[in-house]
Coordinates of C-alpha atoms and ligand atoms in Angstrom, one line a residue:
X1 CA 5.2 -17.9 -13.7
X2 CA 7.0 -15.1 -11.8
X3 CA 9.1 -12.8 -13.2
X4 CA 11.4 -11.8 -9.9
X5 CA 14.1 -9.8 -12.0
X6 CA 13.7 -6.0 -10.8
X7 CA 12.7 -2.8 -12.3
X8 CA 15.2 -0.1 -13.0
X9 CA 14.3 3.4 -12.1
X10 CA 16.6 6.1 -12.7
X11 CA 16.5 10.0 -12.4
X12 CA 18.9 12.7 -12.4
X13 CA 19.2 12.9 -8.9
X14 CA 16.1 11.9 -5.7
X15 CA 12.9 13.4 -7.7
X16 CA 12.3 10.2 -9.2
X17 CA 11.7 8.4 -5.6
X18 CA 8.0 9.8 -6.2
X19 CA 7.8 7.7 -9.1
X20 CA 9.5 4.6 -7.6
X21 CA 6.9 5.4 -4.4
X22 CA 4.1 5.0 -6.8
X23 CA 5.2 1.8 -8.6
X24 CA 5.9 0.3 -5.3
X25 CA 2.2 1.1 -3.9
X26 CA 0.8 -0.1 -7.3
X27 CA 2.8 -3.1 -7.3
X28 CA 4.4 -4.3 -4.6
X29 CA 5.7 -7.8 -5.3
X30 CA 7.8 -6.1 -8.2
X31 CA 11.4 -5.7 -7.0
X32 CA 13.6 -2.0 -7.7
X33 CA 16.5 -0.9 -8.9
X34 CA 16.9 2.8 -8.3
X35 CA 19.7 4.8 -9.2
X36 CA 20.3 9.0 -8.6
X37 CA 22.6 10.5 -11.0
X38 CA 23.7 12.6 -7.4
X39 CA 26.7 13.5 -8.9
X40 CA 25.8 14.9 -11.8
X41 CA 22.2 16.3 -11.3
X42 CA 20.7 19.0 -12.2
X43 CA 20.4 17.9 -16.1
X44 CA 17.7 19.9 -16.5
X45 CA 20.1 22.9 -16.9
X46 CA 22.6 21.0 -19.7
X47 CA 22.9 20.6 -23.3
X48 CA 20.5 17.5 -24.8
X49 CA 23.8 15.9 -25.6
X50 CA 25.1 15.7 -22.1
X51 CA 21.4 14.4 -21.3
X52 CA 21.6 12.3 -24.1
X53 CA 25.1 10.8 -22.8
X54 CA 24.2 10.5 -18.6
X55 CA 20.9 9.1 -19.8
X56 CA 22.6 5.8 -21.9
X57 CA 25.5 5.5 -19.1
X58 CA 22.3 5.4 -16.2
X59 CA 20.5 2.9 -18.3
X60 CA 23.6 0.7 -18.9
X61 CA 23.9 0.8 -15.4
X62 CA 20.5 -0.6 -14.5
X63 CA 21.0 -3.4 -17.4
X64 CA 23.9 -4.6 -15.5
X65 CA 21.9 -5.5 -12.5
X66 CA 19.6 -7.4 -14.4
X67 CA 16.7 -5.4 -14.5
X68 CA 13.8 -6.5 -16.5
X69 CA 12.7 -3.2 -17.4
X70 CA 13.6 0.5 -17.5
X71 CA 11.5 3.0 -16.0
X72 CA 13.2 6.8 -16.7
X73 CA 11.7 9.1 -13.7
X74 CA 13.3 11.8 -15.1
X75 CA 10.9 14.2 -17.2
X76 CA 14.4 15.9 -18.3
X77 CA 15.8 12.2 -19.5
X78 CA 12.3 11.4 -21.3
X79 CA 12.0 14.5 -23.0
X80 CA 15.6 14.6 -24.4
X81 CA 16.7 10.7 -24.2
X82 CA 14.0 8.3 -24.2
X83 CA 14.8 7.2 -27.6
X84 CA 18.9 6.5 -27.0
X85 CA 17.7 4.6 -24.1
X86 CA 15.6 2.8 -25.9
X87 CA 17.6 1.7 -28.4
X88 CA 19.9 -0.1 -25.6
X89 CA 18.1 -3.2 -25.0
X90 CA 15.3 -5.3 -25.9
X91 CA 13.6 -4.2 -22.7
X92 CA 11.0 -2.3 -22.2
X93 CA 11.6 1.6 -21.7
X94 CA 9.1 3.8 -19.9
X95 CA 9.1 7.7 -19.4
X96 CA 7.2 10.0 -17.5
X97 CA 5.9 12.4 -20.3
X98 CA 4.0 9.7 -21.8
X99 CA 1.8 9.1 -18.2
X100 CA 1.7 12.8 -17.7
X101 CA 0.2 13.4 -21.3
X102 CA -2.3 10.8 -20.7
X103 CA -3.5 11.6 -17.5
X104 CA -3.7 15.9 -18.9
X105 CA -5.6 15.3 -21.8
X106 CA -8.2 12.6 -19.5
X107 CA -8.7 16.1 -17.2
X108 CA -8.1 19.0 -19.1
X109 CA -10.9 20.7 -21.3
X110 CA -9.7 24.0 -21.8
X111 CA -6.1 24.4 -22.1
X112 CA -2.9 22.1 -20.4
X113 CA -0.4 24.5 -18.6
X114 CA 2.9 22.3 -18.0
X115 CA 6.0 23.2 -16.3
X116 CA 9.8 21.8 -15.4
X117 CA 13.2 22.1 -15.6
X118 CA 14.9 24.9 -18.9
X119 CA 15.7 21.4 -20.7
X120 CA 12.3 19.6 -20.5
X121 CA 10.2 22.8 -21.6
X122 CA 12.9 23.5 -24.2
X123 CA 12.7 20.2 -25.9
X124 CA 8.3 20.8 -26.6
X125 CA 8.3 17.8 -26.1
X126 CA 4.9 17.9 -24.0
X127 CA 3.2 20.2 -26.2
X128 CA 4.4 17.9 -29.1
X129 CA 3.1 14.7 -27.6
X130 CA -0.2 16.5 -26.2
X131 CA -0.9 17.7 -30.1
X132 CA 0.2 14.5 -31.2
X133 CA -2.8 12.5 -29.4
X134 CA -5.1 15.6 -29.5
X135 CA -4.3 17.8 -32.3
X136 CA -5.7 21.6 -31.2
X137 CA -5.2 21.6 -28.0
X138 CA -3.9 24.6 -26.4
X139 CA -1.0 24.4 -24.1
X140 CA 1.4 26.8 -22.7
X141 CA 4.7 25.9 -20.9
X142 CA 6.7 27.6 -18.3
X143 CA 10.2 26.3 -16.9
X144 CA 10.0 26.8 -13.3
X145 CA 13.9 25.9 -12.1
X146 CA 14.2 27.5 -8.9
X147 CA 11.2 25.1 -7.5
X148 CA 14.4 21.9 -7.6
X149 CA 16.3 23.9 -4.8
X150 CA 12.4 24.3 -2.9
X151 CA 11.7 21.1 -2.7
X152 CA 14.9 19.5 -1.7
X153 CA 15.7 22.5 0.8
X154 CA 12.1 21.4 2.0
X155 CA 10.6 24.8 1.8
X156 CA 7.3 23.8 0.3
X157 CA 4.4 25.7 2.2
X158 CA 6.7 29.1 3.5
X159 CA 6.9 32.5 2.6
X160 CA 9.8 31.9 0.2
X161 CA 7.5 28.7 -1.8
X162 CA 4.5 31.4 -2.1
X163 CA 6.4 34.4 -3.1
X164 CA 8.0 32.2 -6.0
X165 CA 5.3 30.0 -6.9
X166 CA 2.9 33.3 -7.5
X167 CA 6.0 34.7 -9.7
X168 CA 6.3 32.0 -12.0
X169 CA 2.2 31.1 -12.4
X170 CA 0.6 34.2 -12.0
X171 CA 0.5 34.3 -15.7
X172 CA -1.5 31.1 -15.6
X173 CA -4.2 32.2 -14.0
X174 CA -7.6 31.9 -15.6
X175 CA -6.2 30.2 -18.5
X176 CA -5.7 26.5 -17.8
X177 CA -7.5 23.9 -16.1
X178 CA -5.2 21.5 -16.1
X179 CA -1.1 21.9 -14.9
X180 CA 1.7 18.8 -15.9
X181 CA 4.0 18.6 -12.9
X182 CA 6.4 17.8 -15.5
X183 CA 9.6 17.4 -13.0
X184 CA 10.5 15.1 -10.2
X185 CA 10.7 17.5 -7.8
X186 CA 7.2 19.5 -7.8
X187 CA 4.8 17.0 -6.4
X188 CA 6.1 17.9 -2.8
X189 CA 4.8 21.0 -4.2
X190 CA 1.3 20.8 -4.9
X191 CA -0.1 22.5 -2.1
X192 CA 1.1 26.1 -2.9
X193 CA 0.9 26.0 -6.3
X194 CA -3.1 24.6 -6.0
X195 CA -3.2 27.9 -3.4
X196 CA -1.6 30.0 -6.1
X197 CA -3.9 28.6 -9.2
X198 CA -7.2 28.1 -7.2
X199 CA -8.9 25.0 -6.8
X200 CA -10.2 24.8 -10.7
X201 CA -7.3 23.7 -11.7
X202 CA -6.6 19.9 -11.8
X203 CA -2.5 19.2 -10.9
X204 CA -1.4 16.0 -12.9
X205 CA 1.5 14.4 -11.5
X206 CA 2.5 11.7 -13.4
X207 CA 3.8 9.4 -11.3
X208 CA 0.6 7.5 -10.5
X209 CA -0.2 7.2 -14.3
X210 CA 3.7 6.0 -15.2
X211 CA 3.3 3.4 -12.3
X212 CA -0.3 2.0 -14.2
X213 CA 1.2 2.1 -17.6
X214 CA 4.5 0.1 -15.6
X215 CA 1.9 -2.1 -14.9
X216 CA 0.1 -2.8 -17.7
X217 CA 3.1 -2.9 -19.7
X218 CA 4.5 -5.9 -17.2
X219 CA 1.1 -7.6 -17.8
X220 CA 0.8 -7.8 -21.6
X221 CA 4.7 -8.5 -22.0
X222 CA 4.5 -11.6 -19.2
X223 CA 7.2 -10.5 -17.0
X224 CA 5.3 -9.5 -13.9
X225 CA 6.7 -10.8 -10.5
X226 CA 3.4 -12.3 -8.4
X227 CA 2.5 -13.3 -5.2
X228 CA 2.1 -11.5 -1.6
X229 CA 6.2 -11.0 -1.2
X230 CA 7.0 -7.9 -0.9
X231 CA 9.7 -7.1 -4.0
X232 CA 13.2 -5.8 -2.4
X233 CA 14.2 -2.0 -3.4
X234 CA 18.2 -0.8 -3.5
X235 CA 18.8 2.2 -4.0
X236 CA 22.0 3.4 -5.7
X237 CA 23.7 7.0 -6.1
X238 CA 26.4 8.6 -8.1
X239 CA 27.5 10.8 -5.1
X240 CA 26.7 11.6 -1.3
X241 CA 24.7 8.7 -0.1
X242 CA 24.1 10.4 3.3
X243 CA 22.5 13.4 2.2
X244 CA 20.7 11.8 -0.9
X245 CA 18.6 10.2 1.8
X246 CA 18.0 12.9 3.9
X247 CA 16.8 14.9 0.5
X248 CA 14.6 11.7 -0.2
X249 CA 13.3 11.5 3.0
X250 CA 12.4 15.4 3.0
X251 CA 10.6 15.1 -0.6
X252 CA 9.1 11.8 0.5
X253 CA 8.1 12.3 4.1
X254 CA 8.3 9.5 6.6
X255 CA 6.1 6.8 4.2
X256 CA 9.8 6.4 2.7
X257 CA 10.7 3.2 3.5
X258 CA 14.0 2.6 2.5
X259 CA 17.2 1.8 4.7
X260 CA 20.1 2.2 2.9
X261 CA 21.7 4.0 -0.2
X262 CA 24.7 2.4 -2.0
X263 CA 27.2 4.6 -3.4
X264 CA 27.9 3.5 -6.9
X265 CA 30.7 4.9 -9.8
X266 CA 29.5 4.7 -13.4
X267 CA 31.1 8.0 -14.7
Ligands
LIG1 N1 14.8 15.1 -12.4 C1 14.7 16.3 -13.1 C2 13.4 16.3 -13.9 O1 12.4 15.6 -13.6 C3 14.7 17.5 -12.2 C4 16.1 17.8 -11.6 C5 17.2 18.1 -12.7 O2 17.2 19.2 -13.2 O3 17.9 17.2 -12.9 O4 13.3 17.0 -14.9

């Protein structure tokens, strides 16, 4: 049996394409579902119960399409709503803290430096979950807002990128071995901040550890779609189609292979 119904992604605005990229390399027969909250974004600036509230009205969205499972690429949406989304449906609900914790504790030894938006590192909700499967360890947490506007402006490997990157992490130095990515937007990233840090320091992005535990959870539950099809992705947005792609595109580079965005109104 094939389970054809799609997976729903949804983010806060683009970021979460790097998860969606992931789940599609992992498993490509599986049909998507993405919405961008475009309209709304940047949640990770607002109150947990705004979050809270464009989380549930995202997640009803996706349910509407018939999606099979909901995948929240937003570490600002897990760390604040993953519950209230849960409690929505029967379905399956995955975040991305949980695949960033996992794949931080598998490489970290000495202590787990995690960054994203005011909200995310606000909540403690990494530090919590960290302690939670590894009581002790040491982790220290840093919200990094102005790298949203790098990435999506495209300035990842400039003047401007280093300058900021060195700001924020300098005090990071010598004192982790292991850094979450814990927002959307920083995997574009990677390459300054692993100047800025030094090459003993392991970057997790969790993306690739979501898409295995996406994966696994499709397995044990039945509802994986099989075969050599490729699955179908639509992408949906809140607000300004045109640029959302050009911002996707720009985080994504050209291995983005998606067409078209459809504007959609759930507010
Ligand atoms: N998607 C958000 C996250 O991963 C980043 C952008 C925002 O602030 O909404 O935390």
């Amino acid at each position: 049996m094939s389970d054809t119904r799609p997976i729903g992604i949804f983010d806060s605005g683009i970021g979460g394409l790097t998860v969606l990229r992931a789940i599609h390399e992992l498993l490509p027969a599986e049909s998507i579902v993405y919405l961008g909250d475009t309209a709304r974004v940047p949640y990770g600036t607002k109150s947990k119960e705004t979050i809270i509230k464009y989380s549930v009205n995202n997640a009803r969205f996706l349910l509407s399409q018939g999606v099979k499972m909901i995948v929240v690429a937003c570490n600002t949406a897990s760390a604040h709503a993953l519950d209230d989304v849960v409690r929505l449906t029967d379905y399956p609900v995955i975040g991305v803290v949980e695949g960033g914790v996992i794949a931080a504790l598998k490489k970290a030894s000495v202590a787990i430096g995690v960054i994203g938006t005011e909200a995310t590192i606000r909540s403690n909700k990494y530090p919590s979950e960290i302690n939670r499967l590894h009581p002790g360890t040491k982790v220290i947490s840093k919200a990094c807002p102005l790298f949203v506007a790098l990435a999506e402006e495209g300035w990842t490997d400039n003047e401007v990128a280093h300058a900021v990157t060195k700001e924020y992490l300098q005090e990071f130095k010598g004192k982790i071995d292991a850094l979450v990515l814990g927002c959307t937007h920083y995997p574009p990233l990677k390459g300054v901040i692993q100047s800025v840090l030094g090459d003993g320091v392991r970057l997790i992005d969790s993306a690739e550890e979501t898409a295995r535990i996406v994966g696994e959870r499709l397995t044990g539950l039945g509802l994986r779609a099989n075969g050599s099809t490729r699955g179908k992705i639509s992408l949906a947005v809140t607000d300004s189609p045109e640029r959302s792609l050009e911002v996707g595109r720009r985080l994504l580079g050209e291995n983005l292979e998606i067409s078209g965005v459809t504007l959609v109104d759930i507010i």
